[in-house]
XYZ file of C-alpha atoms in Angstrom:
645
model
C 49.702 102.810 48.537
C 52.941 103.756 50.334
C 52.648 105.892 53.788
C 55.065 108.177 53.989
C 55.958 109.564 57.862
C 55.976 112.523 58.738
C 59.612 114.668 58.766
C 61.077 114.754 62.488
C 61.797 118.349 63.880
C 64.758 118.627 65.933
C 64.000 120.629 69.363
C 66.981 121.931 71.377
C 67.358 120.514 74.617
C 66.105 122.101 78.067
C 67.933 123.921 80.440
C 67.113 121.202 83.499
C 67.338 118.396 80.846
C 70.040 115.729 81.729
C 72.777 115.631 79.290
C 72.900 112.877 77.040
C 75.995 111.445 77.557
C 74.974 110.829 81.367
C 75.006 106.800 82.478
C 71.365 107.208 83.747
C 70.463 108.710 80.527
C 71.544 105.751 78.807
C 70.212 102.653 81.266
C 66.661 104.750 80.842
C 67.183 104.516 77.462
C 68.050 100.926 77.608
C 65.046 100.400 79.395
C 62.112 102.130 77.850
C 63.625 101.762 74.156
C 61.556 98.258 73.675
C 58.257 99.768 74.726
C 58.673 102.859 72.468
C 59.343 100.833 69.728
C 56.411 100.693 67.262
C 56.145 98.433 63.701
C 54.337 99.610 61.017
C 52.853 96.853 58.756
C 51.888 98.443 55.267
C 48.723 97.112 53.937
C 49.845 94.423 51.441
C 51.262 92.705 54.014
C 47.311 92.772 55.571
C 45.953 91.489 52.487
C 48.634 89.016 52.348
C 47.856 87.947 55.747
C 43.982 87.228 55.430
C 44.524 85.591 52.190
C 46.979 83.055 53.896
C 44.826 82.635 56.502
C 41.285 81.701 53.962
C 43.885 78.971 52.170
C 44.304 77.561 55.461
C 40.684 76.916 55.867
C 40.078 75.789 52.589
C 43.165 73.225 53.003
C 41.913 71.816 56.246
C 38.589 71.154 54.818
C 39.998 69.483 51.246
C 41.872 67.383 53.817
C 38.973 66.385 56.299
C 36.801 65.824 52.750
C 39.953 63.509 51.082
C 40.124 61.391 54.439
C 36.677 60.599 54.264
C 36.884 59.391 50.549
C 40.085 57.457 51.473
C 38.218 55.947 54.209
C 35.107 55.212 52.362
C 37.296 53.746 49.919
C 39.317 51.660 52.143
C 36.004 50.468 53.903
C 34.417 49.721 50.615
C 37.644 47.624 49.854
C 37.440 45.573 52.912
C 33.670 44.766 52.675
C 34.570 43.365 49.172
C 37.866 41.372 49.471
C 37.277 40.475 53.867
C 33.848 40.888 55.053
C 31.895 39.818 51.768
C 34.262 38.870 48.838
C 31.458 37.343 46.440
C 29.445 40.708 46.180
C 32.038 42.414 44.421
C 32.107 40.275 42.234
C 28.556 39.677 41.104
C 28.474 43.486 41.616
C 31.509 44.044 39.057
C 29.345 41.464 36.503
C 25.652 43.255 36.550
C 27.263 46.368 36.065
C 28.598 45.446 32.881
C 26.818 45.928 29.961
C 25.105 42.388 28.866
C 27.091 40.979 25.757
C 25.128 40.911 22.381
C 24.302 36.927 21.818
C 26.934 35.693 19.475
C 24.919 33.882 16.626
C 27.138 31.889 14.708
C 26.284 31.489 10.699
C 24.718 28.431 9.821
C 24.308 27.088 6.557
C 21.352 25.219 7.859
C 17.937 26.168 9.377
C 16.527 24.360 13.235
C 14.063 22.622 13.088
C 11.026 22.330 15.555
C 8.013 20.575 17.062
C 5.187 22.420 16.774
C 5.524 23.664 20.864
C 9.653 25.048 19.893
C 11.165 21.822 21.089
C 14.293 21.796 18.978
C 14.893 18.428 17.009
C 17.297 19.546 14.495
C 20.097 21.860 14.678
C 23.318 23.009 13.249
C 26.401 23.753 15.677
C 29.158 25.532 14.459
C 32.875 23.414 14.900
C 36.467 23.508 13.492
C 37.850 20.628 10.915
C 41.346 19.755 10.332
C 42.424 19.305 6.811
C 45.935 18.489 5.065
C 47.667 19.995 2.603
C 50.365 16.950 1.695
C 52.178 18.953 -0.672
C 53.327 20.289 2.556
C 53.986 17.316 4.497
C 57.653 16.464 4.016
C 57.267 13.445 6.339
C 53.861 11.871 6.669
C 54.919 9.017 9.115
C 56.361 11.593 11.890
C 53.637 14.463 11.342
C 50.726 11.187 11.966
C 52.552 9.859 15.143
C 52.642 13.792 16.420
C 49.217 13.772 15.606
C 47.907 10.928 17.062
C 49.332 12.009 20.557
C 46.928 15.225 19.857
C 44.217 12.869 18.553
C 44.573 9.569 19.707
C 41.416 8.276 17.854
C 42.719 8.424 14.206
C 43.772 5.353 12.663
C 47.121 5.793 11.509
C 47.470 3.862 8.568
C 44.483 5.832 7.229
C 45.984 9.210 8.089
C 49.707 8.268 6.595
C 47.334 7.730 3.368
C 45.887 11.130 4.085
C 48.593 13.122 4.293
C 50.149 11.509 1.683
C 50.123 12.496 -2.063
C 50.188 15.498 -4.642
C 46.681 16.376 -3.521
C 46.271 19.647 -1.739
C 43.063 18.923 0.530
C 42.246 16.390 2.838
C 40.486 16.288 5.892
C 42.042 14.749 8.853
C 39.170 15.280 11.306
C 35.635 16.750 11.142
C 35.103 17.662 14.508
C 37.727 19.195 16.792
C 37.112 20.753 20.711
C 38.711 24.066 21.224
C 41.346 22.240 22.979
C 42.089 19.839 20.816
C 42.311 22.853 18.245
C 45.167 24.654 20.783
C 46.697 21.377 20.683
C 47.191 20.428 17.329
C 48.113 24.460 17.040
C 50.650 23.852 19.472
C 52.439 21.365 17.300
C 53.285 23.639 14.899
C 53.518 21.263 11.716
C 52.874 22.897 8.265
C 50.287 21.570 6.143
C 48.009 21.482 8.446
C 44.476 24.065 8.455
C 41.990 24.790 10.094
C 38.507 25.387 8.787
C 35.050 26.451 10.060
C 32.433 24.529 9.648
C 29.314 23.244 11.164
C 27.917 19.769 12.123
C 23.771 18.676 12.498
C 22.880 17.464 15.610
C 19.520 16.235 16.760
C 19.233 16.378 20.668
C 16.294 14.013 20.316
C 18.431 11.206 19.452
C 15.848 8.118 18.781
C 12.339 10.368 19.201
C 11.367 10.732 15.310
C 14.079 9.725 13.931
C 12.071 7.970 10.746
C 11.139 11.270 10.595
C 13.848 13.788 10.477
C 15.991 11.745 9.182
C 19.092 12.818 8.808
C 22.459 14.310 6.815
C 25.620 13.432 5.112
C 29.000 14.329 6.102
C 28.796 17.719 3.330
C 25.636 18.752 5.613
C 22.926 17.580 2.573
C 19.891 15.658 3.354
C 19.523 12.339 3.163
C 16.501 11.151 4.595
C 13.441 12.150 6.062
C 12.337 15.814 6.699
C 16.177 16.896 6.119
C 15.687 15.553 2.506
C 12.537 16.763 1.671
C 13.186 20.349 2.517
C 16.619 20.551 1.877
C 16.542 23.305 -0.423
C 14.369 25.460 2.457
C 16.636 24.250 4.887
C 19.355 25.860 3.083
C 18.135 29.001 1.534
C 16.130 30.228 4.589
C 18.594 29.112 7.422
C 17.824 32.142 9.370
C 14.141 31.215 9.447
C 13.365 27.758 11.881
C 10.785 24.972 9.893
C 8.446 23.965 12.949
C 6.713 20.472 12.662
C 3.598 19.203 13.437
C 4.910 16.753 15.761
C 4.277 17.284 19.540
C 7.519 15.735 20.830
C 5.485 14.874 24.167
C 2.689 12.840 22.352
C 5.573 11.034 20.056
C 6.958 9.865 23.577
C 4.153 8.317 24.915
C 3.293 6.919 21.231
C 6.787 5.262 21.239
C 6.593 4.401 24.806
C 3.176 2.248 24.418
C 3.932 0.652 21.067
C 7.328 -0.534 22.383
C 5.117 -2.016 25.687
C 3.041 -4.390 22.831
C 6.265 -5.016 21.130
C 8.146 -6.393 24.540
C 4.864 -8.424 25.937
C 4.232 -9.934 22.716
C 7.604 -10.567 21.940
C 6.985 -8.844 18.101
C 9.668 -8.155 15.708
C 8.388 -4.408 15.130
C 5.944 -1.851 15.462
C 4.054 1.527 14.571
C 1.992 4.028 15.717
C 0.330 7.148 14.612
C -1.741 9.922 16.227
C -3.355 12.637 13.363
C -5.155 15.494 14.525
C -8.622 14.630 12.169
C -9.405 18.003 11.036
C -6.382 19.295 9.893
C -4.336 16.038 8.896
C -1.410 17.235 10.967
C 0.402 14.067 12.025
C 1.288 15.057 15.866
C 3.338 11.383 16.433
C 4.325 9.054 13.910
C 6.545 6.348 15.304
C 8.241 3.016 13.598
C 10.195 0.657 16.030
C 12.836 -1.178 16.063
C 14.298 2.983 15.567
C 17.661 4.287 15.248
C 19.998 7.503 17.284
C 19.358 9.821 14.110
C 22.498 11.154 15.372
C 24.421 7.843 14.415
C 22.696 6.883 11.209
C 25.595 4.924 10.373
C 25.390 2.786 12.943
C 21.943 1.515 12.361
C 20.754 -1.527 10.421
C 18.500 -1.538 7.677
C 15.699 -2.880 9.799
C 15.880 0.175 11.993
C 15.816 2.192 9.093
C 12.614 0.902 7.425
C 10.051 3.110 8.126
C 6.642 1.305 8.845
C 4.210 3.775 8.910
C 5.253 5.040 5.195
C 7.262 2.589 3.750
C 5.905 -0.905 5.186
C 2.852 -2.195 3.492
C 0.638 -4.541 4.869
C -2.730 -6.110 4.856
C -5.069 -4.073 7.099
C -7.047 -7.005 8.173
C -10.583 -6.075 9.565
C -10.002 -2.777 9.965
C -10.577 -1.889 5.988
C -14.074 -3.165 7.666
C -14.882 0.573 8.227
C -14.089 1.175 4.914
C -16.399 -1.276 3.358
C -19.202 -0.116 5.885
C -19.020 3.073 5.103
C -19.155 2.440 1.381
C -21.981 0.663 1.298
C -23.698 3.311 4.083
C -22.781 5.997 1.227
C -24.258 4.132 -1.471
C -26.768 2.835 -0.006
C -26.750 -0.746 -0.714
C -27.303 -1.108 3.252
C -29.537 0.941 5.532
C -27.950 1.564 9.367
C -29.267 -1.617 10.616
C -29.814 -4.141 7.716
C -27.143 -6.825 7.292
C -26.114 -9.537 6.151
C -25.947 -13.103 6.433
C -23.103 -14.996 7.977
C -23.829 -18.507 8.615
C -22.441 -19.773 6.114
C -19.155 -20.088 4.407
C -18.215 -18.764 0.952
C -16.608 -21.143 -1.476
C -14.713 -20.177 -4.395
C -13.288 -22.959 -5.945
C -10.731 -24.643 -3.999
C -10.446 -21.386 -1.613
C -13.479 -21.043 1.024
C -13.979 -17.506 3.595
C -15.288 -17.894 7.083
C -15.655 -15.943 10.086
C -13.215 -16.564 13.156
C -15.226 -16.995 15.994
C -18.161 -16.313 13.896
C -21.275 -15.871 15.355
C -23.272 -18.565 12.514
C -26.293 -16.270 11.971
C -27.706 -12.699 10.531
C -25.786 -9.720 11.513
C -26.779 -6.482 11.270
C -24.448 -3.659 10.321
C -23.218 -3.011 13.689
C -22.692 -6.407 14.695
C -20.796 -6.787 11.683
C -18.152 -4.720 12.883
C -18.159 -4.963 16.215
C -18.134 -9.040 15.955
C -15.819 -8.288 13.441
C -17.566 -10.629 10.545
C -15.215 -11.982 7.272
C -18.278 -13.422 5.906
C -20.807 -10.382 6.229
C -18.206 -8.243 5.059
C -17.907 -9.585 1.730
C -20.981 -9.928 0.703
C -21.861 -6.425 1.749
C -18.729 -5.159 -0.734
C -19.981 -7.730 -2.908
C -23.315 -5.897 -3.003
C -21.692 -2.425 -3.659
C -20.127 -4.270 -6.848
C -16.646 -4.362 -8.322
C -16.572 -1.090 -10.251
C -17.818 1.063 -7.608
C -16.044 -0.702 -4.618
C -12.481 0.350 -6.933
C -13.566 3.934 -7.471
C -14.132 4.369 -3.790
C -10.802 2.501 -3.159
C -9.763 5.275 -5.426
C -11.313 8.069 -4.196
C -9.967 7.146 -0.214
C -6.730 7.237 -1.727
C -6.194 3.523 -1.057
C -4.249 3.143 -4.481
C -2.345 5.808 -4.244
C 1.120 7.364 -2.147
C 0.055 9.338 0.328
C 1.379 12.884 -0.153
C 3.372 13.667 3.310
C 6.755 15.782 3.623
C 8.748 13.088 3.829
C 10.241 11.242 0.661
C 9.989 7.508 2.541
C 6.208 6.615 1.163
C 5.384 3.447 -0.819
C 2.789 2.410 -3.226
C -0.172 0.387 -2.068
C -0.130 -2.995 -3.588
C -3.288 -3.519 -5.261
C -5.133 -5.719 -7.747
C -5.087 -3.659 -11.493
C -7.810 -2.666 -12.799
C -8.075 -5.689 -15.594
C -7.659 -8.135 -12.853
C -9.990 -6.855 -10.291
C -12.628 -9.350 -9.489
C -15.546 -9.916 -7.788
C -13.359 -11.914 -5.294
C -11.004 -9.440 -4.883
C -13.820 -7.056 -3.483
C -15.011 -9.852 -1.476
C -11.577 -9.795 0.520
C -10.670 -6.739 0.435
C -14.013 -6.167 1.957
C -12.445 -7.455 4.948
C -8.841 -6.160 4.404
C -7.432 -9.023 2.245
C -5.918 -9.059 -1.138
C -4.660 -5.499 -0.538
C -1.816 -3.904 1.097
C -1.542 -0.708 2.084
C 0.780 1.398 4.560
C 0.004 2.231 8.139
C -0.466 5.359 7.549
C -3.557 4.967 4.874
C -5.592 3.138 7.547
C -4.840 6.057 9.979
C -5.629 8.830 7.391
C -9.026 6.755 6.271
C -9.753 6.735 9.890
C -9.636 10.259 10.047
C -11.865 10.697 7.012
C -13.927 8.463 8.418
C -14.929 10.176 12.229
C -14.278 14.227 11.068
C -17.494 14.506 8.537
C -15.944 12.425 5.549
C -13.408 14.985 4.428
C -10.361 13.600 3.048
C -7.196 16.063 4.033
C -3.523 14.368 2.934
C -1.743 13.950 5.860
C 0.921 16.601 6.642
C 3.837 16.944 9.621
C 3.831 20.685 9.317
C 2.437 23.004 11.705
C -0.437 24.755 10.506
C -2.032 28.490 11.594
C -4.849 27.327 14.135
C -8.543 28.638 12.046
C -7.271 27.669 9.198
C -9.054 25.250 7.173
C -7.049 22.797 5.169
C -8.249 22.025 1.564
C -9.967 18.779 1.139
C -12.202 16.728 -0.835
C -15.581 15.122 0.696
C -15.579 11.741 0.203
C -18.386 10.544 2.865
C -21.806 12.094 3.511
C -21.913 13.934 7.088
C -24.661 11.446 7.642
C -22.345 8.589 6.970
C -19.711 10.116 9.475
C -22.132 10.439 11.855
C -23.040 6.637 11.982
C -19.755 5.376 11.611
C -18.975 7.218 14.728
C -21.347 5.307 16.684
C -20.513 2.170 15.060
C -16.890 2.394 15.968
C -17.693 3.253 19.773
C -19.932 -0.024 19.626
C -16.677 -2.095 18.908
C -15.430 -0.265 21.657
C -17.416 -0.710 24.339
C -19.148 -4.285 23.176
C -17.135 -5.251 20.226
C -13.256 -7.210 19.792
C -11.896 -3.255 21.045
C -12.842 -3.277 24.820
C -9.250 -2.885 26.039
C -9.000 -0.042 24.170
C -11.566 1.737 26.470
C -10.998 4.680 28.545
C -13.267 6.363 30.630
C -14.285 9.645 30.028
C -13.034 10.054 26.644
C -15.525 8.085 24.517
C -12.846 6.130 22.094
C -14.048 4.282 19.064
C -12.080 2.101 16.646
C -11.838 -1.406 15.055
C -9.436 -3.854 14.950
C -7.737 -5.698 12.390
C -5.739 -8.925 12.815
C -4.263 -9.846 9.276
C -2.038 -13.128 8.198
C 1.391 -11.903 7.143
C 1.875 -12.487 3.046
C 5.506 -14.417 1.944
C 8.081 -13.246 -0.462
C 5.599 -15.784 -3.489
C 2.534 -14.399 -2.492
C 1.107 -17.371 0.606
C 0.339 -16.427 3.503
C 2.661 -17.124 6.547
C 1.861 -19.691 9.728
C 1.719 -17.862 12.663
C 2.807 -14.853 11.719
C 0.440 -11.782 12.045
C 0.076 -7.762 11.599
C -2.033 -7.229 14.837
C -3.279 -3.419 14.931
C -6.277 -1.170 15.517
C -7.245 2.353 14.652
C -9.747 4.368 15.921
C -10.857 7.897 17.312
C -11.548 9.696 20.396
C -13.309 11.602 21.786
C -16.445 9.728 19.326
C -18.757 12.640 20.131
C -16.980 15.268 18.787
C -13.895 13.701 17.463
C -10.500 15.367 17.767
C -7.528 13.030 17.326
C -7.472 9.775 15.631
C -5.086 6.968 16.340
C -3.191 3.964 14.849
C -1.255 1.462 16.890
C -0.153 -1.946 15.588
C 2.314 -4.520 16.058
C 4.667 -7.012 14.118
C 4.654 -10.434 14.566
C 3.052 -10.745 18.245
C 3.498 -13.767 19.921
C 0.793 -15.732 22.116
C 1.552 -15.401 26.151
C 0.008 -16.597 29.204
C -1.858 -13.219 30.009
C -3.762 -13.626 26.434
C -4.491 -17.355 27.352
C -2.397 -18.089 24.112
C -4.519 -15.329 21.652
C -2.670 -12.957 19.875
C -4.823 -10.708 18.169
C -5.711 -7.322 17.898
C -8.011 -7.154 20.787
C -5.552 -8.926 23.204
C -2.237 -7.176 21.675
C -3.391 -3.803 19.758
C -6.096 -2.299 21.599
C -4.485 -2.441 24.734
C -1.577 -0.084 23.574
C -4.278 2.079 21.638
C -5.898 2.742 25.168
C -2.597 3.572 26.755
C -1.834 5.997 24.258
C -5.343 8.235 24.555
C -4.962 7.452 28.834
C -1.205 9.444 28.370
C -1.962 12.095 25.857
C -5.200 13.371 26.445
C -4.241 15.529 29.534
C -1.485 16.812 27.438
C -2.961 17.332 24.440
C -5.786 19.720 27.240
C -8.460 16.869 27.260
C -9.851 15.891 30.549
C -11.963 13.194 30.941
C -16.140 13.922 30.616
C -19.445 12.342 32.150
C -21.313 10.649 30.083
C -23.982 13.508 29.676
C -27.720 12.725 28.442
C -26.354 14.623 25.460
C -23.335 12.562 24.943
C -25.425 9.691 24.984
C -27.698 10.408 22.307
C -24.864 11.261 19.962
C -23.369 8.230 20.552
C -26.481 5.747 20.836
C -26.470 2.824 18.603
C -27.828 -0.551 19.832
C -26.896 -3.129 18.311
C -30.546 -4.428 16.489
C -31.183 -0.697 15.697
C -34.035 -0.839 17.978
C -35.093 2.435 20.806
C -32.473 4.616 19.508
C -33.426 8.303 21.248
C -33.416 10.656 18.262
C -32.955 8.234 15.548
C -35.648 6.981 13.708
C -34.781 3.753 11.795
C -35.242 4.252 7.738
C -38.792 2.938 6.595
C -36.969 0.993 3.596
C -34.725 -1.169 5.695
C -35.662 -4.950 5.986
C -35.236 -7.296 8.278
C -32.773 -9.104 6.435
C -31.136 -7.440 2.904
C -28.367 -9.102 1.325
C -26.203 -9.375 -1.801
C -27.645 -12.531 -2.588
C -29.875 -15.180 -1.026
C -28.636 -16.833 2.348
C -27.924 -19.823 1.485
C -26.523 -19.324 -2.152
C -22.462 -19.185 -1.762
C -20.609 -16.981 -3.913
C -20.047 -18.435 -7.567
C -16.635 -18.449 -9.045
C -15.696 -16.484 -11.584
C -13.866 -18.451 -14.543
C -10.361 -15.797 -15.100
C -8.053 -16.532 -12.651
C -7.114 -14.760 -9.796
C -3.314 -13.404 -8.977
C -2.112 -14.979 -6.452
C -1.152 -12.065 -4.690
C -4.799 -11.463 -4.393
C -6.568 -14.701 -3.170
C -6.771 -15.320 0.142
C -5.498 -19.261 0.550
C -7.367 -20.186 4.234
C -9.519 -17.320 5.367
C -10.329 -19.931 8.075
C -7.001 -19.143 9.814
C -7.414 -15.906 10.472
C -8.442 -13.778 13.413
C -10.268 -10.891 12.544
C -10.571 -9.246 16.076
């Protein structure tokens, strides 16, 4: 809007009125022109104004507002790189997103203990291979090489990379910087490939069995062979193990303790969960680094527990006790006598240390008696005493996930005598592998189911199949006369208190390569079960070849060499296995009371049919010979030599 003045009217001048070409009439107008003069300002230039003047405002305060960003900034910056440099940086790295774990394909599955511990495993690497179609000049491309990878033989890799092949590996296993080095060389012909190498962070623990892998990643031995095809197809999915990697410790730490005192050439152990059959240790010494297989001899390859057969000695005693218990050719506390030794032909049995008189049942074992032992599996006769053989599984592999078993050796069935039962009675004449004495043991002590023996986890609650081959009543008195040979038998050392262990011993003459038996050299072992009340865990322990030493005032038998270790091993894995020790409650007591004449047993009442003293045949009437032959393999040659305990 535009303000228009207002028209000026000329006036004509006064009469009195000073002309206006007069000097004073032009310094007055000089003078008072400034204060007459008057500016208009139109109203755009207003609105101009006040708008200048808000921009101003808002300026000033966008400045104030940017210096105190700056500053923050600038005092943020200082705290991070001056005052506190390592908070930025941890800062910078949780603010990050975390990085999805990188799982590298495997053409293998892990493998487990039972508690996660990994024992197998595949790690992804880079090879090296040749093509030396490509290789113009073998000689110079191995010397480059060999500054790269100063641990190939050169000879070996001028033959590699030499030849109208088009593949050949020049190293299995390469670091990532070994990879940027050989990279940086820059030679043709050479690749690199992705592959994957098995690796078993538990070096010697198990190694018998896990076993191990070739160079192509395929099983060879052990648990690797036996589930190689699983191990394959489901490599996604981990194969957990019975085995409690803690327990196989302490089993490898005690048997290799009776190895070094008794200066023995070997060992093995085993410790089987009784209801379920699930091995938790199974150790075989001298061992090997399953992670250089190729290093180890073939004596640190045999596996005793599965492969090694041997005579059992006196502890096949349980066996023949329970036997005749089942059949009933003895009563709890009849017996036998053993005062006499038995002659069969040239060959004659006797008792070491033998006690020269009667012994009832539970003396029988816990004196550990040659002599009452075979007539009592004389009693049970020849035909039944093979069918239980049988029926234990005592002629038979045992059925475990590992390919490494053997087959007992035993008398056939045309050739088994009456003195074969006699000796086998008392674990002569037959040889079997560790890990059949540990699995009848087990039978024995858990109700007289017989469950194979397995070293895979299984669901807790559920029941594995098995077949009943003792009476629960049998069980039940076997218990208590295995915790006699404990606590007043040839198995004290194997006593620890609190957790009630039973067993026997076994002390066995070592058979030669033509079927006699060897001077001096022994299998010294016992087996047992603990806690005998309400058994949970059954256990093996022997040892090769012991030698006599001062501490066993020259002995070296079971009870000086095996039992020992056996108590070691329930001392150390009890508490992990969640055992602690118990009092020996009035209830305890009764389940375990057994004296030793079967007299003022609380609870028990002794059968009315049991005699004083029962027997296969009258006292003092030896054993006849039979007119066949016996294999040599089967005939005991001086049962005098031997120590039972």
């Amino acid at each position: 809007m535009t303000v228009v003045p207002p028209p000026v009217t000329m006036r004509p001048p006064q009469p009195d009125a000073v002309p206006a070409s007069s000097p004073v009439l032009r310094r007055a107008a000089a003078t008072e022109a400034p204060a007459r003069t008057l500016v208009r300002v139109t109203q755009p230039d207003l609105m101009r104004r006040a708008i200048l003047e808000r921009t101003r405002g808002r300026l000033v305060i966008a400045a104030f507002g940017f210096a105190g960003l700056f500053g923050a900034v600038a005092l943020k910056l200082a705290m991070a790189t001056v005052l506190n440099p390592a908070e930025g940086r941890r800062a910078a790295a949780l603010s990050r997103p975390p990085a999805p774990a990188a799982e590298a394909p495997v053409a293998r599955a892990t493998v487990t203990d039972r508690n996660g511990e990994i024992l197998a495993v595949s790690l992804p690497l880079t090879a090296l291979y040749a093509n030396p179609r490509q290789i113009d000049n073998p000689g110079e491309v191995a010397d480059r090489l060999r500054r790269v990878l100063p641990q190939l033989d050169r000879e070996r890799l001028v033959a590699r990379l030499t030849g109208e092949r088009q593949f050949a590996y020049i190293a299995r296993a390469l670091t990532p910087r070994e990879v940027a080095q050989v990279n940086a060389l820059g030679i043709p012909g050479l690749h690199f490939e992705e592959a994957e190498r098995r690796y078993f962070p538990q070096g010697r623990t198990a190694a018998h069995i896990i076993g191990g892998v070739d160079v192509d990643g395929q099983g060879i031995a052990g648990v690797e062979r036996f589930h190689d095809e699983r191990l394959r197809t489901q490599a996604n999915e981990r194969l957990r193990l019975s085995l409690d990697i803690r327990v196989q410790l302490a089993l490898r730490d005690a048997v290799q303790r009776g190895i070094t005192e008794f200066n023995g050439i070997g060992g093995a152990g085993v410790v089987m969960d009784v209801h379920t059959g699930e091995v938790l240790a199974m150790v075989s010494l001298p061992d090997y680094d399953a992670n250089d297989v190729g290093a180890a001899t073939v004596d640190q390859r045999f596996n005793r527990v599965t492969v090694g057969v041997y005579e059992p000695g006196s502890t096949f005693k349980l066996l023949t006790a329970a036997m005749a218990l089942d059949y009933g050719t003895v009563q709890p506390w009849g017996g036998y006598d053993a005062s006499r030794p038995i002659r069969v032909g040239r060959h004659e049995i006797n008792d070491y240390r033998g006690k020269n008189r009667w012994l009832a049942l539970p003396e029988i074992l816990a004196y550990s008696s040659n002599l009452a032992s075979a007539h009592m599996a004389a009693a049970v006769g020849v035909n039944r005493h093979r069918e239980f053989m049988q029926r234990m599984g005592m002629t038979s592999r045992m059925r475990i996930e590992i390919p490494e078993t053997a087959l007992p050796l035993v008398p056939g069935q045309r050739t088994w005598r009456e003195l074969n039962t006699m000796t086998i009675g008392f674990g002569h004449g037959i040889s079997v592998t560790p890990l059949h004495v540990a699995t009848a043991g087990a039978t024995i002590v858990n109700g007289g189911i017989l469950r194979q023996p397995t070293i895979l986890w299984q669901q807790p609650g559920v029941e594995r199949e098995g077949t009943r081959v003792l009476s629960e009543r049998t069980s039940d008195l076997m218990r208590r006369f295995m915790r006699l040979v404990v606590t007043d038998g040839s198995g004290r050392s194997a006593e620890v208190p609190g957790y009630f262990v039973g067993g026997k011993t076994g002390t066995a003459q070592k058979t030669g390569p033509r079927g006699g038996y060897l001077e001096n050299k022994r299998i010294a072992a016992f087996v047992g079960a603990f806690p005998m009340h309400a058994p949970r865990y059954a256990i093996y322990v022997m040892v090769d070849e012991p030698k006599p030493n001062a501490r066993s005032h020259g002995f070296a038998t079971a009870g000086w060499v095996a039992a020992p270790a056996a108590g070691m091993v329930v001392q150390r894995i009890a508490p992990i296995l969640g055992m602690l020790p118990e009092p020996a409650t009035p209830e305890i007591q009764r389940a375990l009371a057994a004296p030793m004449n079967g007299r003022g047993i609380p609870g028990i009442a002794v059968p009315a049919a049991t005699t004083p003293r029962p027997a296969a045949r009258p006292a003092a009437q030896p054993a006849a010979p039979r007119p066949a032959a016996t294999p040599a393999a089967a005939t005991p040659q001086r049962e005098a030599g031997l120590a039972p305990r």
